[in-house]
N, CA and C of each residue as an Amber inpcrd file, in Angstrom:
protein
   540
 104.2470000  -6.8520000 -47.4650000 103.5150000  -6.6220000 -46.2460000
 102.5740000  -7.7960000 -46.0010000 102.6230000  -8.3510000 -44.8100000
 101.7270000  -9.4500000 -44.4800000 100.5670000  -8.9260000 -43.6550000
  99.4080000  -9.4610000 -43.9280000  98.2270000  -9.0500000 -43.1950000
  97.9660000 -10.0450000 -42.0720000  97.5060000  -9.5350000 -40.9730000
  97.1670000 -10.3870000 -39.8480000  95.6850000 -10.7200000 -39.8830000
  95.3690000 -11.8560000 -39.3000000  93.9600000 -12.1860000 -39.1040000
  93.4020000 -11.2010000 -38.0810000  92.1410000 -10.8680000 -38.1830000
  91.5570000  -9.9640000 -37.1860000  91.6900000 -10.5540000 -35.7800000
  91.8300000  -9.6850000 -34.8040000  91.9860000 -10.1040000 -33.4170000
  90.8160000 -10.9810000 -32.9730000  89.6060000 -10.6310000 -33.3810000
  88.4320000 -11.4210000 -33.0010000  88.5390000 -12.8540000 -33.5270000
  89.0630000 -13.0090000 -34.7280000  89.2380000 -14.3410000 -35.3110000
  90.2670000 -15.1300000 -34.5230000  91.3790000 -14.4780000 -34.1860000
  92.4320000 -15.1550000 -33.4220000  91.9400000 -15.5400000 -32.0310000
  91.1500000 -14.6730000 -31.4190000  90.5990000 -14.9900000 -30.0930000
  89.6050000 -16.1450000 -30.1730000  88.7430000 -16.1130000 -31.1700000
  87.7670000 -17.1970000 -31.3380000  88.4930000 -18.5260000 -31.5660000
  89.5460000 -18.5000000 -32.3570000  90.3250000 -19.7130000 -32.6080000
  90.9650000 -20.2210000 -31.3180000  91.4400000 -19.3180000 -30.4760000
  92.0380000 -19.7220000 -29.2020000  90.9830000 -20.3680000 -28.2950000
  89.7830000 -19.7980000 -28.2840000  88.7020000 -20.3760000 -27.4840000
  88.3370000 -21.7580000 -28.0250000  88.2400000 -21.8900000 -29.3330000
  87.8860000 -23.1760000 -29.9350000  88.9770000 -24.2250000 -29.7010000
  90.2250000 -23.7950000 -29.6880000  91.3160000 -24.7170000 -29.3650000
  91.1420000 -25.2340000 -27.9450000  90.8610000 -24.3400000 -27.0210000
  90.6570000 -24.7340000 -25.6260000  89.4740000 -25.6960000 -25.5040000
  88.3820000 -25.4050000 -26.1960000  87.2150000 -26.2900000 -26.1660000
  87.5350000 -27.6610000 -26.7670000  88.3440000 -27.6740000 -27.8180000
  88.7440000 -28.9500000 -28.4240000  89.5650000 -29.7760000 -27.4400000
  90.4890000 -29.1260000 -26.7590000  91.3130000 -29.8330000 -25.7740000
  90.4760000 -30.3110000 -24.5890000  89.5030000 -29.5050000 -24.1900000
  88.5920000 -29.9050000 -23.1160000  87.7670000 -31.1200000 -23.5450000
  87.2900000 -31.1120000 -24.7730000  86.5250000 -32.2570000 -25.2970000
  87.3920000 -33.5160000 -25.3190000  88.6630000 -33.3640000 -25.6580000
  89.5780000 -34.5070000 -25.6350000  89.6630000 -35.0690000 -24.2220000
  89.8230000 -34.1970000 -23.2420000  89.9170000 -34.6530000 -21.8490000
  88.6500000 -35.3910000 -21.4220000  87.4880000 -34.8520000 -21.7930000
  86.2190000 -35.4970000 -21.4380000  86.1180000 -36.8710000 -22.0960000
  86.4930000 -36.9630000 -23.3600000  86.3960000 -38.2420000 -24.0690000
  87.3930000 -39.2670000 -23.5420000  88.5660000 -38.8210000 -23.1300000
  89.5190000 -39.7470000 -22.5050000  88.9130000 -40.2800000 -21.2080000
  88.2740000 -39.3980000 -20.4440000  87.5850000 -39.8380000 -19.2280000
  86.4870000 -40.8450000 -19.5400000  85.7200000 -40.5950000 -20.5930000
  84.6680000 -41.5210000 -21.0150000  85.2620000 -42.8720000 -21.4130000
  86.3700000 -42.8400000 -22.1320000  87.0270000 -44.0820000 -22.5480000
  87.4620000 -44.8920000 -21.3300000  88.0050000 -44.2080000 -20.3420000
  88.4210000 -44.8970000 -19.1130000  87.2030000 -45.4820000 -18.4060000
  86.1240000 -44.7050000 -18.3440000  84.8970000 -45.1710000 -17.6930000
  84.3620000 -46.4250000 -18.3830000  84.3320000 -46.4180000 -19.7080000
  83.8470000 -47.5710000 -20.4650000  84.7470000 -48.7820000 -20.2340000
  86.0600000 -48.5600000 -20.2010000  86.9920000 -49.6700000 -19.9880000
  86.8350000 -50.2630000 -18.5870000  86.5860000 -49.4170000 -17.5950000
  86.4500000 -49.8800000 -16.2120000  85.0760000 -50.4990000 -15.9650000
  84.0350000 -49.9120000 -16.5500000  82.6660000 -50.3800000 -16.3370000
  81.9390000 -50.5430000 -17.6720000  82.1480000 -51.6800000 -18.3600000
  81.5090000 -51.8940000 -19.6610000  79.9870000 -51.8810000 -19.6060000
  79.4160000 -52.0440000 -18.4210000  77.9670000 -52.0090000 -18.2850000
  77.3750000 -50.6900000 -18.7420000  78.1380000 -49.6190000 -18.5860000
  77.6950000 -48.2950000 -19.0350000  77.4900000 -48.3090000 -20.5500000
  78.4330000 -48.9160000 -21.2370000  78.3370000 -49.0060000 -22.7010000
  77.1290000 -49.8520000 -23.1000000  76.9770000 -50.9960000 -22.4580000
  75.8650000 -51.8910000 -22.7980000  74.5180000 -51.2380000 -22.5070000
  74.4260000 -50.5370000 -21.3810000  73.1680000 -49.8770000 -21.0250000
  72.7910000 -48.8120000 -22.0560000  73.7830000 -48.2270000 -22.6890000
  73.5210000 -47.2020000 -23.7030000  73.2260000 -47.8230000 -25.0690000
  74.0130000 -48.8150000 -25.4560000  73.9140000 -49.3430000 -26.8240000
  72.7220000 -50.2820000 -27.0370000  72.3810000 -51.1140000 -26.0610000
  71.2730000 -52.0740000 -26.2630000  69.9770000 -51.3870000 -26.6520000
  69.5130000 -50.3790000 -25.9040000  68.2700000 -49.7170000 -26.3270000
  68.4230000 -48.9740000 -27.6520000  69.5950000 -48.3930000 -27.8710000
  69.8130000 -47.6460000 -29.1100000  69.7530000 -48.5620000 -30.3280000
  70.2120000 -49.7970000 -30.1530000  70.1740000 -50.7680000 -31.2480000
  68.8420000 -51.5140000 -31.3180000  67.9950000 -51.3160000 -30.3150000
  66.6990000 -51.9920000 -30.2930000  66.8170000 -53.4710000 -29.9860000
  67.7870000 -53.8360000 -29.1530000  68.0120000 -55.2470000 -28.8350000
  67.5400000 -55.5240000 -27.4110000  66.6870000 -56.5640000 -27.2980000
  66.2380000 -57.0370000 -25.9950000  66.9020000 -58.3960000 -25.7740000
  67.7150000 -58.4920000 -24.7480000  68.4440000 -59.7270000 -24.5010000
  67.5390000 -60.8450000 -23.9830000  66.3560000 -60.5010000 -23.5070000
  65.4300000 -61.5220000 -23.0390000  66.0110000 -62.3670000 -21.9130000
  66.7770000 -61.7550000 -21.0410000  67.3570000 -62.4700000 -19.9120000
  68.6950000 -63.1320000 -20.2060000  69.1120000 -63.1390000 -21.4640000
  70.4100000 -63.7380000 -21.8010000  71.5450000 -62.8820000 -21.2400000
  72.6230000 -63.5250000 -20.9060000  73.8170000 -62.8270000 -20.4390000
  74.7540000 -62.6140000 -21.6250000  75.4930000 -61.5560000 -21.5710000
  76.4860000 -61.2800000 -22.6130000  77.8200000 -61.8060000 -22.1110000
  78.4930000 -62.5870000 -22.9380000  79.7610000 -63.1840000 -22.5170000
  80.8330000 -62.1160000 -22.3330000  81.8490000 -62.4700000 -21.5910000
  82.9630000 -61.5450000 -21.3650000  83.6900000 -61.2410000 -22.6720000
  83.7640000 -62.2340000 -23.5520000  84.4310000 -62.0300000 -24.8480000
  83.6790000 -61.0040000 -25.6790000  82.3570000 -61.1580000 -25.7440000
  81.5370000 -60.2050000 -26.5080000  81.6370000 -58.8250000 -25.8800000
  81.5760000 -58.7630000 -24.5610000  81.7000000 -57.4770000 -23.8790000
  83.0390000 -56.8230000 -24.2010000  84.1090000 -57.6030000 -24.1520000
  85.4470000 -57.0660000 -24.4570000  85.5130000 -56.5660000 -25.8960000
  84.9280000 -57.3060000 -26.8240000  84.9310000 -56.8780000 -28.2310000
  84.1290000 -55.5880000 -28.4200000  83.0090000 -55.4780000 -27.7140000
  82.2110000 -54.2530000 -27.7960000  82.9790000 -53.0550000 -27.2270000
  83.6850000 -53.2730000 -26.1350000  84.4950000 -52.1940000 -25.5390000
  85.6020000 -51.7880000 -26.5060000  86.2670000 -52.7540000 -27.1060000
  87.3290000 -52.4440000 -28.0720000  86.7590000 -51.6320000 -29.2350000
  85.5910000 -52.0270000 -29.7230000  84.9500000 -51.2790000 -30.8120000
  84.6150000 -49.8530000 -30.4060000  84.0780000 -49.6910000 -29.1950000
  83.7400000 -48.3460000 -28.7120000  84.9910000 -47.4940000 -28.5540000
  86.0560000 -48.1040000 -28.0520000  87.3060000 -47.3540000 -27.8910000
  87.8960000 -46.9730000 -29.2480000  87.7420000 -47.8600000 -30.2390000
  88.1890000 -47.5140000 -31.5890000  87.4100000 -46.3130000 -32.1240000
  86.0820000 -46.3420000 -31.9470000  85.2520000 -45.2220000 -32.4100000
  85.6370000 -43.9310000 -31.6950000  85.8770000 -44.0120000 -30.3950000
  86.3150000 -42.8220000 -29.6460000  87.6690000 -42.3250000 -30.1330000
  88.5250000 -43.2500000 -30.5360000  89.8430000 -42.8650000 -31.0460000
  89.7190000 -42.0170000 -32.3050000  88.7570000 -42.3380000 -33.1640000
  88.5840000 -41.5380000 -34.3780000  88.1490000 -40.1140000 -34.0260000
  87.3250000 -39.9820000 -32.9910000  86.8870000 -38.6560000 -32.5490000
  88.0600000 -37.9040000 -31.9200000  88.8420000 -38.6050000 -31.1000000
  90.0110000 -37.9740000 -30.4700000  91.0190000 -37.5010000 -31.5260000
  91.2330000 -38.3120000 -32.5410000  92.1290000 -37.9460000 -33.6410000
  91.6610000 -36.6530000 -34.3020000  90.3630000 -36.5940000 -34.5850000
  89.7940000 -35.4090000 -35.2250000  89.9430000 -34.1810000 -34.3330000
  89.5970000 -34.3320000 -33.0640000  89.6940000 -33.2000000 -32.1320000
  91.1280000 -32.7200000 -31.9650000  92.0770000 -33.6380000 -31.9460000
  93.4810000 -33.2430000 -31.8080000  93.9070000 -32.3630000 -32.9930000
  93.5470000 -32.7780000 -34.1840000  93.9240000 -31.9950000 -35.3600000
  93.1270000 -30.6900000 -35.4570000  91.8990000 -30.6900000 -34.9350000
  91.1480000 -29.4340000 -34.8710000  91.8500000 -28.4650000 -33.9210000
  92.3190000 -28.9760000 -32.7920000  93.0500000 -28.1230000 -31.8390000
  94.3020000 -27.5580000 -32.4900000  95.0010000 -28.3760000 -33.2730000
  96.1960000 -27.8970000 -33.9910000  95.8360000 -26.8030000 -34.9910000
  94.7260000 -27.0030000 -35.7100000  94.2860000 -26.0180000 -36.6950000
  93.9150000 -24.7090000 -36.0100000  93.1310000 -24.7930000 -34.9360000
  92.7490000 -23.5810000 -34.2020000  93.9720000 -22.8810000 -33.6200000
  94.9670000 -23.6430000 -33.2130000  96.2050000 -23.0380000 -32.7080000
  96.8970000 -22.2350000 -33.8130000  96.9290000 -22.7920000 -35.0040000
  97.5210000 -22.0650000 -36.1450000  96.7770000 -20.7550000 -36.3670000
  95.4490000 -20.8080000 -36.3530000  94.6620000 -19.6020000 -36.5700000
  94.8660000 -18.6010000 -35.4380000  94.9390000 -19.0880000 -34.2080000
  95.1420000 -18.1950000 -33.0610000  96.5030000 -17.5040000 -33.1260000
  97.4740000 -18.1770000 -33.7280000  98.8180000 -17.6220000 -33.8480000
  99.0230000 -16.8900000 -35.1730000  97.9430000 -16.6120000 -35.8630000
  97.9920000 -15.9030000 -37.1360000  98.8210000 -16.6490000 -38.1860000
  98.6700000 -17.9640000 -38.1960000  99.4030000 -18.7920000 -39.1510000
  98.4110000 -19.6080000 -39.9850000  97.4170000 -18.9150000 -40.5420000
  96.3580000 -19.5970000 -41.2880000  96.8550000 -20.1870000 -42.5990000
  97.7200000 -19.4850000 -43.2780000  98.2150000 -19.9560000 -44.5730000
  99.6310000 -20.5010000 -44.4250000  99.7120000 -21.5910000 -43.6750000
 100.9960000 -22.2620000 -43.4540000 100.8340000 -23.7420000 -43.7630000
 101.9320000 -24.4050000 -44.0480000 101.8450000 -25.8530000 -44.2770000
 101.2580000 -26.5980000 -43.0700000 101.5760000 -26.1300000 -41.8680000
 101.0510000 -26.7860000 -40.6620000  99.5150000 -26.6930000 -40.6220000
  98.9640000 -25.5450000 -40.9440000  97.5080000 -25.3760000 -40.9530000
  96.8780000 -26.2490000 -42.0410000  97.4840000 -26.2860000 -43.2150000
  96.9550000 -27.1050000 -44.3080000  96.9980000 -28.5880000 -43.9300000
  98.0770000 -28.9940000 -43.2870000  98.2170000 -30.3740000 -42.8290000
  97.1140000 -30.7070000 -41.8200000  96.8760000 -29.8070000 -40.8700000
  95.8340000 -30.0270000 -39.8690000  94.4550000 -30.1070000 -40.5300000
  94.2000000 -29.2410000 -41.5040000  92.9180000 -29.2700000 -42.2320000
  92.6900000 -30.6290000 -42.8900000  93.7020000 -31.1370000 -43.5660000
  93.5700000 -32.4330000 -44.2300000  93.3060000 -33.5390000 -43.2120000
  93.9840000 -33.4660000 -42.0720000  93.7990000 -34.5080000 -41.0620000
  92.4520000 -34.4070000 -40.3560000  91.9110000 -33.2160000 -40.2260000
  90.5440000 -33.0760000 -39.7010000  89.5880000 -33.7760000 -40.6720000
  89.7890000 -33.5520000 -41.9630000  88.9530000 -34.2200000 -42.9650000
  89.0700000 -35.7290000 -42.8970000  90.2980000 -36.2130000 -42.7720000
  90.5060000 -37.6570000 -42.6580000  89.8280000 -38.1830000 -41.3890000
  89.8930000 -37.4210000 -40.3110000  89.2420000 -37.8220000 -39.0610000
  87.7360000 -37.9370000 -39.2220000  87.1370000 -36.9790000 -39.9230000
  85.6930000 -37.0510000 -40.1740000  85.3430000 -38.2950000 -40.9930000
  86.1610000 -38.5920000 -41.9980000  85.9130000 -39.7960000 -42.8030000
  86.0640000 -41.0570000 -41.9530000  87.0410000 -41.0700000 -41.0600000
  87.2330000 -42.2180000 -40.1710000  86.0440000 -42.3720000 -39.2240000
  85.5000000 -41.2540000 -38.7510000  84.3190000 -41.3210000 -37.8860000
  83.1240000 -41.8990000 -38.6420000  82.9690000 -41.5010000 -39.8940000
  81.8730000 -42.0430000 -40.7020000  82.0420000 -43.5470000 -40.8900000
  83.2610000 -43.9690000 -41.1990000  83.5240000 -45.3980000 -41.3920000
  83.2660000 -46.1760000 -40.0990000  83.7300000 -45.6380000 -38.9760000
  83.5170000 -46.3120000 -37.6850000  82.0240000 -46.4140000 -37.3860000
  81.2790000 -45.3610000 -37.6800000  79.8380000 -45.3860000 -37.4470000
  79.1220000 -46.4010000 -38.3280000  79.5440000 -46.4780000 -39.5780000
  78.9050000 -47.4280000 -40.4940000  79.2240000 -48.8720000 -40.1240000
  80.4210000 -49.1260000 -39.6250000  80.8160000 -50.4820000 -39.2460000
  80.2690000 -50.8870000 -37.8820000  80.1070000 -49.9270000 -36.9990000
  79.7170000 -50.2380000 -35.6220000  78.3580000 -50.9280000 -35.5470000
  77.3920000 -50.4170000 -36.2550000  76.0220000 -50.9440000 -36.1490000
  75.9430000 -52.4390000 -36.4930000  76.4080000 -52.8650000 -37.6540000
  76.2920000 -54.3010000 -37.9580000  77.1350000 -55.1810000 -37.0320000
  78.3230000 -54.7100000 -36.6790000  79.1800000 -55.5230000 -35.8050000
  78.5520000 -55.6570000 -34.4240000  78.0280000 -54.5610000 -33.8910000
  77.4040000 -54.6140000 -32.5660000  76.1700000 -55.5090000 -32.5660000
  75.3120000 -55.3810000 -33.5680000  74.1050000 -56.2270000 -33.5840000
  74.4730000 -57.7010000 -33.7320000  75.4690000 -57.9750000 -34.5370000
  75.9080000 -59.3620000 -34.7160000  76.4630000 -59.9250000 -33.4080000
  77.3220000 -59.1680000 -32.7420000  77.9100000 -59.6310000 -31.4830000
  76.8610000 -59.8070000 -30.3900000  75.9620000 -58.8450000 -30.2730000
  74.9710000 -58.8850000 -29.1890000  73.9020000 -59.9520000 -29.3770000
  73.7100000 -60.4090000 -30.6040000  72.7040000 -61.4470000 -30.8400000
  73.3310000 -62.7950000 -31.1980000  74.6400000 -62.8870000 -31.1440000
  75.3150000 -64.1410000 -31.5240000  74.8810000 -65.3050000 -30.6490000
  74.6360000 -65.0630000 -29.3670000  74.2320000 -66.1450000 -28.4660000
  72.7330000 -66.3550000 -28.3860000  71.9930000 -65.6670000 -29.2080000
  70.5290000 -65.7810000 -29.1750000  70.0850000 -67.0930000 -29.8220000
  68.9100000 -67.5630000 -29.4430000  68.3770000 -68.7800000 -30.0680000
  68.1390000 -68.5680000 -31.5690000  68.0300000 -69.6640000 -32.2740000
  67.7800000 -69.6030000 -33.7190000  66.5490000 -68.7430000 -33.9960000
  66.6400000 -67.9180000 -34.9980000  65.5500000 -67.0420000 -35.3810000
  65.5720000 -65.6930000 -34.6810000  66.4420000 -65.5480000 -33.6660000
  66.5360000 -64.2760000 -32.9510000  67.8730000 -63.5840000 -33.1810000
  68.7290000 -64.1960000 -33.9720000  70.0050000 -63.5580000 -34.3020000
  69.7300000 -62.4510000 -35.2940000  70.5620000 -61.4490000 -35.2490000
  70.2620000 -60.2630000 -36.0600000  71.5550000 -59.6780000 -36.6150000
  71.4570000 -59.2020000 -37.8260000  72.5150000 -58.4080000 -38.4450000
  71.8100000 -57.2520000 -39.1340000  72.1270000 -56.0460000 -38.7150000
  71.4400000 -54.9060000 -39.3280000  72.4530000 -53.8500000 -39.7310000
  72.0910000 -53.1400000 -40.7540000  72.9040000 -52.0460000 -41.2640000
  72.1110000 -50.7620000 -41.1130000  72.8060000 -49.6840000 -40.8350000
  72.1300000 -48.3950000 -40.7060000  73.0380000 -47.3040000 -41.2480000
  72.4400000 -46.4290000 -42.0150000  73.1390000 -45.2520000 -42.5110000
  72.3080000 -44.0520000 -42.0710000  72.9380000 -43.1510000 -41.3620000
  72.2110000 -41.9860000 -40.8720000  72.6630000 -40.7330000 -41.6130000
  71.9010000 -39.6950000 -41.4390000  72.2840000 -38.4240000 -42.0590000
  73.5870000 -37.9080000 -41.4610000  73.8730000 -38.2500000 -40.2020000
  75.1440000 -37.8080000 -39.6190000  76.3150000 -38.5280000 -40.2780000
  76.1350000 -39.7990000 -40.6650000  77.1930000 -40.5070000 -41.3960000
  77.4750000 -39.7990000 -42.7210000  76.4140000 -39.4530000 -43.4240000
  76.5670000 -38.7340000 -44.6880000  77.2170000 -37.3710000 -44.4410000
  76.8100000 -36.7050000 -43.3770000  77.4020000 -35.4090000 -43.0290000
  78.8870000 -35.5210000 -42.7610000  79.2980000 -36.5750000 -42.0400000
  80.7240000 -36.7640000 -41.7680000  81.5010000 -37.0200000 -43.0640000
  80.9240000 -37.7920000 -43.9690000  81.6010000 -38.0560000 -45.2500000
  81.7620000 -36.7610000 -46.0350000  80.6990000 -35.9780000 -46.1280000
  80.7730000 -34.7240000 -46.8930000  81.7050000 -33.7140000 -46.2190000
  81.5960000 -33.5790000 -44.9010000  82.4690000 -32.6410000 -44.1880000
  83.9230000 -33.0910000 -44.2930000  84.1490000 -34.3940000 -44.1750000
  85.5090000 -34.9100000 -44.2840000  86.1020000 -34.6680000 -45.6560000
  85.3220000 -34.9520000 -46.6910000  85.7980000 -34.7040000 -48.0520000
  86.0700000 -33.2320000 -48.2910000  85.1750000 -32.3830000 -47.7980000
  85.3610000 -30.9410000 -47.9580000  86.6390000 -30.4770000 -47.2570000
  86.8430000 -30.9260000 -46.0180000  88.0220000 -30.4920000 -45.2660000
  89.3120000 -30.9750000 -45.9370000  89.2760000 -32.1760000 -46.4680000
  90.4700000 -32.6830000 -47.1530000  90.7700000 -31.8530000 -48.4000000
  89.7360000 -31.5050000 -49.1470000  89.9400000 -30.6960000 -50.3550000
  90.3990000 -29.2880000 -49.9930000  89.7900000 -28.6840000 -48.9670000
  90.2150000 -27.3430000 -48.5420000  91.6680000 -27.3800000 -48.0800000
  92.0460000 -28.4240000 -47.3650000  93.4400000 -28.5620000 -46.9370000
  94.3820000 -28.7080000 -48.1210000  93.9740000 -29.4830000 -49.1070000
  94.7880000 -29.6590000 -50.3080000  94.9260000 -28.3520000 -51.0790000
  93.8090000 -27.6450000 -51.2490000  93.8300000 -26.3640000 -51.9610000
  94.6820000 -25.3500000 -51.1880000  94.5790000 -25.3670000 -49.8740000
  95.4010000 -24.4680000 -49.0550000  96.8790000 -24.7730000 -49.2630000
  97.2370000 -26.0410000 -49.2990000  98.6370000 -26.4290000 -49.5600000
  99.0980000 -25.9140000 -50.9190000  98.2300000 -26.0530000 -51.9130000
  98.5880000 -25.5800000 -53.2510000  98.7080000 -24.0630000 -53.2870000
  97.8330000 -23.3440000 -52.5720000  97.9050000 -21.8820000 -52.5090000
  99.1980000 -21.4410000 -51.8330000  99.5950000 -22.1460000 -50.7900000
 100.8380000 -21.8210000 -50.0870000 102.0290000 -22.0150000 -51.0170000
 102.0150000 -23.1040000 -51.7900000 103.1040000 -23.3640000 -52.7310000
 103.1540000 -22.2890000 -53.8170000 101.9860000 -21.9000000 -54.3330000
 101.9470000 -20.8270000 -55.3430000 102.4550000 -19.5000000 -54.7840000
 102.0460000 -19.1940000 -53.5460000 102.4900000 -17.9600000 -52.9200000
 104.0140000 -17.9460000 -52.7650000 104.5700000 -19.0860000 -52.3380000
 106.0190000 -19.1830000 -52.1660000 106.7230000 -19.0300000 -53.5250000
 106.1250000 -19.6080000 -54.5660000 106.7140000 -19.5040000 -55.9020000
 106.6710000 -18.0610000 -56.4010000 105.5340000 -17.3890000 -56.1680000
 105.3950000 -15.9880000 -56.5750000 106.3440000 -15.0850000 -55.8060000
 106.5230000 -15.3410000 -54.5290000 107.4440000 -14.5280000 -53.7300000
 108.8870000 -14.7460000 -54.1820000 109.1690000 -15.9010000 -54.7610000
 110.4960000 -16.1850000 -55.2540000 110.8520000 -15.3550000 -56.4840000
 109.8490000 -14.9120000 -57.2200000 110.0780000 -14.1060000 -58.4170000
 110.3310000 -12.6450000 -58.0840000 109.8640000 -12.2180000 -56.9500000
 109.9400000 -10.7830000 -56.5820000 111.3120000 -10.4130000 -56.1090000
């Protein structure tokens, strides 16, 4: 006899899947906006990085590199959200203990780790690019590690381990059912 997930759990998973897909759509729109108008990205990142250009212009090459970096970072988030949507779909369809769900769990974890890596790399690369044309003594290279970076690493590692353990539990269950 197989047990079903409670209806409330399946409904919540369906809602979360929809929200994940909606977030993907919003982020794709943001990516398009950044690609079309890089000024939006610069207006957001310069104050966040604490960089004052002092009237200097940012070259098209630097702007293009910053856009590529931002799109890469968004890609890691999109990857994570896609696999979260897959996982929630499994739960909504009462397929929590399936290879597909375990696979999605592992990929959500990998996505979180990729987001942490992108965040850790973004800060020094952005500061270096944005100050590359500055006069001597005003160039900057800075590193930053935030609690959210640490959170992504821990959440990513946890999700990967839970996905691995789920895969092993599924294999054990299949082996046990083979004996019956």
